[in-house]
PDB file of C-alpha atoms in Angstrom:
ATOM      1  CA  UNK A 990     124.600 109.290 112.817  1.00 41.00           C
ATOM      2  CA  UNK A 991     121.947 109.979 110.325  1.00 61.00           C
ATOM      3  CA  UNK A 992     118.864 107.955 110.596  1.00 82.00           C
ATOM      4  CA  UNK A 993     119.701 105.430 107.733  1.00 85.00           C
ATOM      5  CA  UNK A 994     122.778 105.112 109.322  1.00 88.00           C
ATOM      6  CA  UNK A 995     121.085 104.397 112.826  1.00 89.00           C
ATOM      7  CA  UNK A 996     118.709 101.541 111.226  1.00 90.00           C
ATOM      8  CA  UNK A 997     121.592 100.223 109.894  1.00 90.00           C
ATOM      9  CA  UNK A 998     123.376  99.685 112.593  1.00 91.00           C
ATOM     10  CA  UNK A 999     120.383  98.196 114.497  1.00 93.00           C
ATOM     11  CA  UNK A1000     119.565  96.097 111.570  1.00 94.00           C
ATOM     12  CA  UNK A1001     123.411  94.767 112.122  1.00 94.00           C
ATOM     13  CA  UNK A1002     122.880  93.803 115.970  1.00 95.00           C
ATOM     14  CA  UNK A1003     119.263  92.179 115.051  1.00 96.00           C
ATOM     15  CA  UNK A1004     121.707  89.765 112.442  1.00 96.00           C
ATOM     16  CA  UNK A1005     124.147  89.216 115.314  1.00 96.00           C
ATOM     17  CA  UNK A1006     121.114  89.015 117.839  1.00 97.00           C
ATOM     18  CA  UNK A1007     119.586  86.413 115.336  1.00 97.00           C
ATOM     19  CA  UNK A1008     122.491  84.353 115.430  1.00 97.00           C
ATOM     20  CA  UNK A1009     122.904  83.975 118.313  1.00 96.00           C
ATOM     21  CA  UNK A1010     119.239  83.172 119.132  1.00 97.00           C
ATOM     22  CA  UNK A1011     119.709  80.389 116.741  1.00 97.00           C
ATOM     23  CA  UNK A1012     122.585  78.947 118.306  1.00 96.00           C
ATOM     24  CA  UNK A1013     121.458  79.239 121.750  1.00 97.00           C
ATOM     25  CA  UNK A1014     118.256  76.665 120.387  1.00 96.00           C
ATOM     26  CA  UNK A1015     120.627  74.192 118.705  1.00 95.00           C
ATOM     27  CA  UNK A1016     120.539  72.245 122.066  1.00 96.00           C
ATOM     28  CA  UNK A1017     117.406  72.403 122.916  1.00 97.00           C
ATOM     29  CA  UNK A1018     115.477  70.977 119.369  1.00 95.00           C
ATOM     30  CA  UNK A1019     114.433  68.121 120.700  1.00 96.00           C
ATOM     31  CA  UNK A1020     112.121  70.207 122.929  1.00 96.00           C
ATOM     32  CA  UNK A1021     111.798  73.288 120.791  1.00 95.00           C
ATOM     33  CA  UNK A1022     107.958  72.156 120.021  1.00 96.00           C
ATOM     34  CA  UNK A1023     107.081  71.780 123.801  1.00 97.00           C
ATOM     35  CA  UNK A1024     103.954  74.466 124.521  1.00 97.00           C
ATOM     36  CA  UNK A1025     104.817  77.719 126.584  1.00 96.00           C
ATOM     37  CA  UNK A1026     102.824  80.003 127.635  1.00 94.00           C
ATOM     38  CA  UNK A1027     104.851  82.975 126.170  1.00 93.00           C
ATOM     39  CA  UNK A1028     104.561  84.838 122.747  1.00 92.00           C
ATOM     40  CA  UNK A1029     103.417  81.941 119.649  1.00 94.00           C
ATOM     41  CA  UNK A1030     103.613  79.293 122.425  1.00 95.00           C
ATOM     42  CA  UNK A1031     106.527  77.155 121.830  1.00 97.00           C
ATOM     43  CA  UNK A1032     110.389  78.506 121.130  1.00 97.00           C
ATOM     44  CA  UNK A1033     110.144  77.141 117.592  1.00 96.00           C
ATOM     45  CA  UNK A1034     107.528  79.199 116.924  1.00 96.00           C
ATOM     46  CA  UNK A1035     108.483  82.164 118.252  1.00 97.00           C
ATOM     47  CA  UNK A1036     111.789  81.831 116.323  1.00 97.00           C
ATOM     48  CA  UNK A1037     109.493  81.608 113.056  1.00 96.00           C
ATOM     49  CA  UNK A1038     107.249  84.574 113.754  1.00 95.00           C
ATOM     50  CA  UNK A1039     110.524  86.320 114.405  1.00 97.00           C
ATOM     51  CA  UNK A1040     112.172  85.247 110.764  1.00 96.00           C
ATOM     52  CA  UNK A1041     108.538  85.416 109.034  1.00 95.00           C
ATOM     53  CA  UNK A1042     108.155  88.668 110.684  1.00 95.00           C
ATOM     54  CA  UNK A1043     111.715  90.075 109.048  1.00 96.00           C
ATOM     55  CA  UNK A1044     110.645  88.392 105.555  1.00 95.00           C
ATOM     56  CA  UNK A1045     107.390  90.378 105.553  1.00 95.00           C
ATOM     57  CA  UNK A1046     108.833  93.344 107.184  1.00 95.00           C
ATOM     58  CA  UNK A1047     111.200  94.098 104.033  1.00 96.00           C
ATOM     59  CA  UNK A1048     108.585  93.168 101.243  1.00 95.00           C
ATOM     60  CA  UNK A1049     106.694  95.959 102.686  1.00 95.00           C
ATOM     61  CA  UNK A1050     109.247  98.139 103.273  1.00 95.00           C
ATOM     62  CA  UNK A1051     109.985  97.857  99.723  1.00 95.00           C
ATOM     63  CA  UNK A1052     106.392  98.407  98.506  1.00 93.00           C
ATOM     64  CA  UNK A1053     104.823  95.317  98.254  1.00 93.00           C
ATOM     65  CA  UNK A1054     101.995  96.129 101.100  1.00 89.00           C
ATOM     66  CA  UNK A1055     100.047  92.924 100.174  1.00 89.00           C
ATOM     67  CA  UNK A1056     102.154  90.404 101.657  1.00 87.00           C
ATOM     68  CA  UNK A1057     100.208  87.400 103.021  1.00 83.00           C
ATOM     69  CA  UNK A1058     101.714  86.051 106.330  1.00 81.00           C
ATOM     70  CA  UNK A1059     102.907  82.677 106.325  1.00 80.00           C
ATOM     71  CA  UNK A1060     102.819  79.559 108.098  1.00 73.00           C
ATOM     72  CA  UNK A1061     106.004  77.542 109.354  1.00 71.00           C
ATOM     73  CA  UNK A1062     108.801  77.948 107.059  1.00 77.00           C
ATOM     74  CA  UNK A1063     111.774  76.145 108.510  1.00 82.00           C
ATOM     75  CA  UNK A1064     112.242  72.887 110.630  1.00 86.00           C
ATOM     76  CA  UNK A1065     115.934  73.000 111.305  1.00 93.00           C
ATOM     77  CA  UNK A1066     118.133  75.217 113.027  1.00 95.00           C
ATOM     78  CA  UNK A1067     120.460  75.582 109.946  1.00 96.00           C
ATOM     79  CA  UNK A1068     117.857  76.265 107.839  1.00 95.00           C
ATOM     80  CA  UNK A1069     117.010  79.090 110.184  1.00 96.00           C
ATOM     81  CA  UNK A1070     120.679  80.357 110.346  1.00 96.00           C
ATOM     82  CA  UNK A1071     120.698  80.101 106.190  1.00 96.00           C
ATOM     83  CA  UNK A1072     117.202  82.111 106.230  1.00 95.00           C
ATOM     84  CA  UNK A1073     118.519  85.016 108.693  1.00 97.00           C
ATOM     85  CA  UNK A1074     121.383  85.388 107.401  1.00 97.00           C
ATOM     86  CA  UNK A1075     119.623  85.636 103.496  1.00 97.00           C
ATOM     87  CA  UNK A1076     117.023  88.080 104.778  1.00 96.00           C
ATOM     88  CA  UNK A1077     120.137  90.322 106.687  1.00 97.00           C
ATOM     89  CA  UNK A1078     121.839  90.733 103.758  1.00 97.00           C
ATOM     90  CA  UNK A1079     118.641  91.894 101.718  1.00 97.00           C
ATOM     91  CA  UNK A1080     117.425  94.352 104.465  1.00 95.00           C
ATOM     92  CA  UNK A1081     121.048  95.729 104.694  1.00 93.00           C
ATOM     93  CA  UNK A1082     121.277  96.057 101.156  1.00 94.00           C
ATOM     94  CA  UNK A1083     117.597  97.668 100.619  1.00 96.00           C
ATOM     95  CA  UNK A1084     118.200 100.044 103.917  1.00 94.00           C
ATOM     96  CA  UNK A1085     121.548 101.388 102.036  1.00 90.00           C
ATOM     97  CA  UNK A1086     119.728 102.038  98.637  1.00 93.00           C
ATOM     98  CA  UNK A1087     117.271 104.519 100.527  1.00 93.00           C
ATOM     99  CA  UNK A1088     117.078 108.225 100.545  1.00 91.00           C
ATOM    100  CA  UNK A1089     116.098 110.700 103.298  1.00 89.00           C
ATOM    101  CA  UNK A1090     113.024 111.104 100.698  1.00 92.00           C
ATOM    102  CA  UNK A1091     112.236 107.467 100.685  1.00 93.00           C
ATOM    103  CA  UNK A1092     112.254 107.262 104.519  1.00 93.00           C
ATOM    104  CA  UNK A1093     108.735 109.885 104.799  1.00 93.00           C
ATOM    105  CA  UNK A1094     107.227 107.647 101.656  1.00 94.00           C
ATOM    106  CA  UNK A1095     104.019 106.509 103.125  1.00 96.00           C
ATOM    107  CA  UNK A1096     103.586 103.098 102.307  1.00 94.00           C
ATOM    108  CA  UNK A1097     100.746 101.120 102.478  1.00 96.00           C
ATOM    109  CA  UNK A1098     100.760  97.272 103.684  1.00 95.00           C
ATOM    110  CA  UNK A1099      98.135  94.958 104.985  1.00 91.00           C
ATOM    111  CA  UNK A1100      98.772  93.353 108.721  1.00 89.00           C
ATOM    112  CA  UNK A1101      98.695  90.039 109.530  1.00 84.00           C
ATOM    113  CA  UNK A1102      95.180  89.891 110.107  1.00 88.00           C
ATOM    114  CA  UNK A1103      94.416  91.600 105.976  1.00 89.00           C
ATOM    115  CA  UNK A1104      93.235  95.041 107.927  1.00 92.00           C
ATOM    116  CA  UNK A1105      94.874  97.950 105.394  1.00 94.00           C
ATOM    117  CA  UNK A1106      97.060 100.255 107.155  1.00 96.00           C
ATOM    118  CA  UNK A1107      99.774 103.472 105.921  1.00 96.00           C
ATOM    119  CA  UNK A1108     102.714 104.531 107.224  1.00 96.00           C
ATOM    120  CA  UNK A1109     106.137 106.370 106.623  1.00 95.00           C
ATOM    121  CA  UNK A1110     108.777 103.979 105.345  1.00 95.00           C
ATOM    122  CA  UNK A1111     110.753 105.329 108.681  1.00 93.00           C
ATOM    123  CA  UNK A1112     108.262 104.033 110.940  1.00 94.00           C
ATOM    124  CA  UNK A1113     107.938 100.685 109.226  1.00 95.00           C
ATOM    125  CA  UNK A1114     112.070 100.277 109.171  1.00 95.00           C
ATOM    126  CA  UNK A1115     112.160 101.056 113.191  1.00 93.00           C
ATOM    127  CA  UNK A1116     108.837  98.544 113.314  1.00 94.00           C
ATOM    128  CA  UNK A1117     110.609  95.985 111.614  1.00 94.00           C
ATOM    129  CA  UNK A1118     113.745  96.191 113.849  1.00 94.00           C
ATOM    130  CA  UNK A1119     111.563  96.380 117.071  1.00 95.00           C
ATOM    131  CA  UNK A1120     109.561  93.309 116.691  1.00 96.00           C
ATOM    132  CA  UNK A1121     112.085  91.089 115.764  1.00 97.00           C
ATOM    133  CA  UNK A1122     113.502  92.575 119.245  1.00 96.00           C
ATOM    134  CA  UNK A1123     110.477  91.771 121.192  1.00 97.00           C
ATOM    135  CA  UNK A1124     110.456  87.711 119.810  1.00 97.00           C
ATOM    136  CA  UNK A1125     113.969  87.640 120.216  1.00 97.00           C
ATOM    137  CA  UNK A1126     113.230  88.913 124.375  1.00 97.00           C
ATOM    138  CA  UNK A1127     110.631  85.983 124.148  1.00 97.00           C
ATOM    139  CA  UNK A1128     112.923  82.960 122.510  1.00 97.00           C
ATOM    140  CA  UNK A1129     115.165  84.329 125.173  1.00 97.00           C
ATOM    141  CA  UNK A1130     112.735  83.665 127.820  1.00 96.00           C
ATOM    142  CA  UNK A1131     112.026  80.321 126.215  1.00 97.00           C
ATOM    143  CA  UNK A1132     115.707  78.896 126.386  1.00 97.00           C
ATOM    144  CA  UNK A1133     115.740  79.646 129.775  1.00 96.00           C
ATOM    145  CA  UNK A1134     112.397  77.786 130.335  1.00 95.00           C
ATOM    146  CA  UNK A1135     113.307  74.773 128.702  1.00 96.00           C
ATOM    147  CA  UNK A1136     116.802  74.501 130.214  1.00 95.00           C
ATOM    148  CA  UNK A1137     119.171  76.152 128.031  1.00 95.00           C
ATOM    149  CA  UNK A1138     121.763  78.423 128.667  1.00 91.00           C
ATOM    150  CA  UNK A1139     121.441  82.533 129.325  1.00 90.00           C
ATOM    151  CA  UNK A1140     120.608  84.143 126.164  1.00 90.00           C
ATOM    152  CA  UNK A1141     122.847  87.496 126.736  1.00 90.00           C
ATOM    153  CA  UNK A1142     121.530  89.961 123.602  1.00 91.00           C
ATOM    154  CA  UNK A1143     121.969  93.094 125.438  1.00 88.00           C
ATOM    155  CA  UNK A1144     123.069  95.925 122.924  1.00 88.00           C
ATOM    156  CA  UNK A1145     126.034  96.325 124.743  1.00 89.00           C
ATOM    157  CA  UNK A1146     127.350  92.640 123.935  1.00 84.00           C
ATOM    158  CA  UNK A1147     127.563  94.113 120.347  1.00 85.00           C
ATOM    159  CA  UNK A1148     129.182  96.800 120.389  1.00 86.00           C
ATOM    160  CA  UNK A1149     131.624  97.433 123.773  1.00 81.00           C
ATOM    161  CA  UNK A1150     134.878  96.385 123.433  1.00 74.00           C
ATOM    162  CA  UNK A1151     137.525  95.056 126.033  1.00 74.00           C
ATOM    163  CA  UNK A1152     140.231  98.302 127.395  1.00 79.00           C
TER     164      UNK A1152
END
C-alpha cells in the first residue's frame, strides 16, 4: 500500500472506531458528565476533544493553520454520531484528493495553546489519526469506569474476517 492508501485505511477504522465509541456511551449519558481522573476528565469530554480534535485536524491539514480550538460542541450522542460521521466523509474525501507532492507540503498551523508550529502534511495526517486513537483508548477506559460494557477497538476487530 502506498502511504495515501495506508492513511486511508486508518482513517476508515478511526470512523468505525468512532462509532462504536459512540454507541458504547449511549448507556451511560446519564453519567457521561461524572469527573474522572483520565484524559479531559469526564467521558463526555473526552469524546469532544476526540471529535474537536478530528474537526481541527482536517482544517489544518487542508491549510487553514489558524484554527482556534473550540469549546463543547455536542450534547447528545446522535449529534456526535451525525458529527463523526460528517467529519469521516470530509477527511476521506480530502485524503483521496492528495498527491505524493502534497503529503511533504509543510504546513503551518497553530496548537491548541496559539504557539506556531510547521510540519509535513504526512506527519499532520498520521497526527490526526493517532490522537483521535489515544482519546478513543481513554473513552474506552472511561466506559469501563463508569460501568459500561468492554469497548473492543482493537485493529483486528476491523479488519479479520471469520474462516
Amino acid at each position: 500500500m502506498e502511504s495515501i492508501e495506508v492513511i486511508n485505511h486508518m482513517l476508515a477504522y478511526g470512523a468505525w472506531a468512532n462509532g462504536a465509541m459512540v454507541e458504547a456511551v449511549r448507556p451511560l449519558v446519564a453519567r457521561w458528565e461524572e469527573p474522572l481522573e483520565i484524559g479531559p476528565g469526564s467521558l463526555h469530554k473526552i469524546i469532544q476533544h476526540t471529535l474537536i480534535g478530528e474537526e481541527i485536524w482536517l482544517q489544518r491539514w487542508q491549510g487553514n493553520g489558524e484554527v482556534p480550538w473550540q469549546g463543547q460542541v455536542e450534547t447528545t450522542v446522535e449529534g456526535f454520531r451525525a458529527r463523526f460521521e460528517t467529519i469521516a466523509a470530509a477527511r476521506s474525501s480530502f485524503v483521496k484528493s492528495l498527491t505524493a507532492t502534497d503529503l511533504v507540503r509543510v504546513q503551518p498551523y497553530r496548537d491548541s495553546k496559539g504557539i506556531m508550529f510547521q510540519a509535513p502534511v504526512a506527519d499532520m495526517l498520521l497526527q490526526g489519526v493517532l490522537h483521535s486513537h489515544h482519546h478513543r483508548a481513554q473513552a474506552a477506559n472511561a466506559i469501563r469506569r463508569l460501568g459500561g460494557a468492554t469497548l473492543e477497538l482493537d485493529y483486528m476487530y476491523h479488519v479479520r474476517m471469520p474462516v
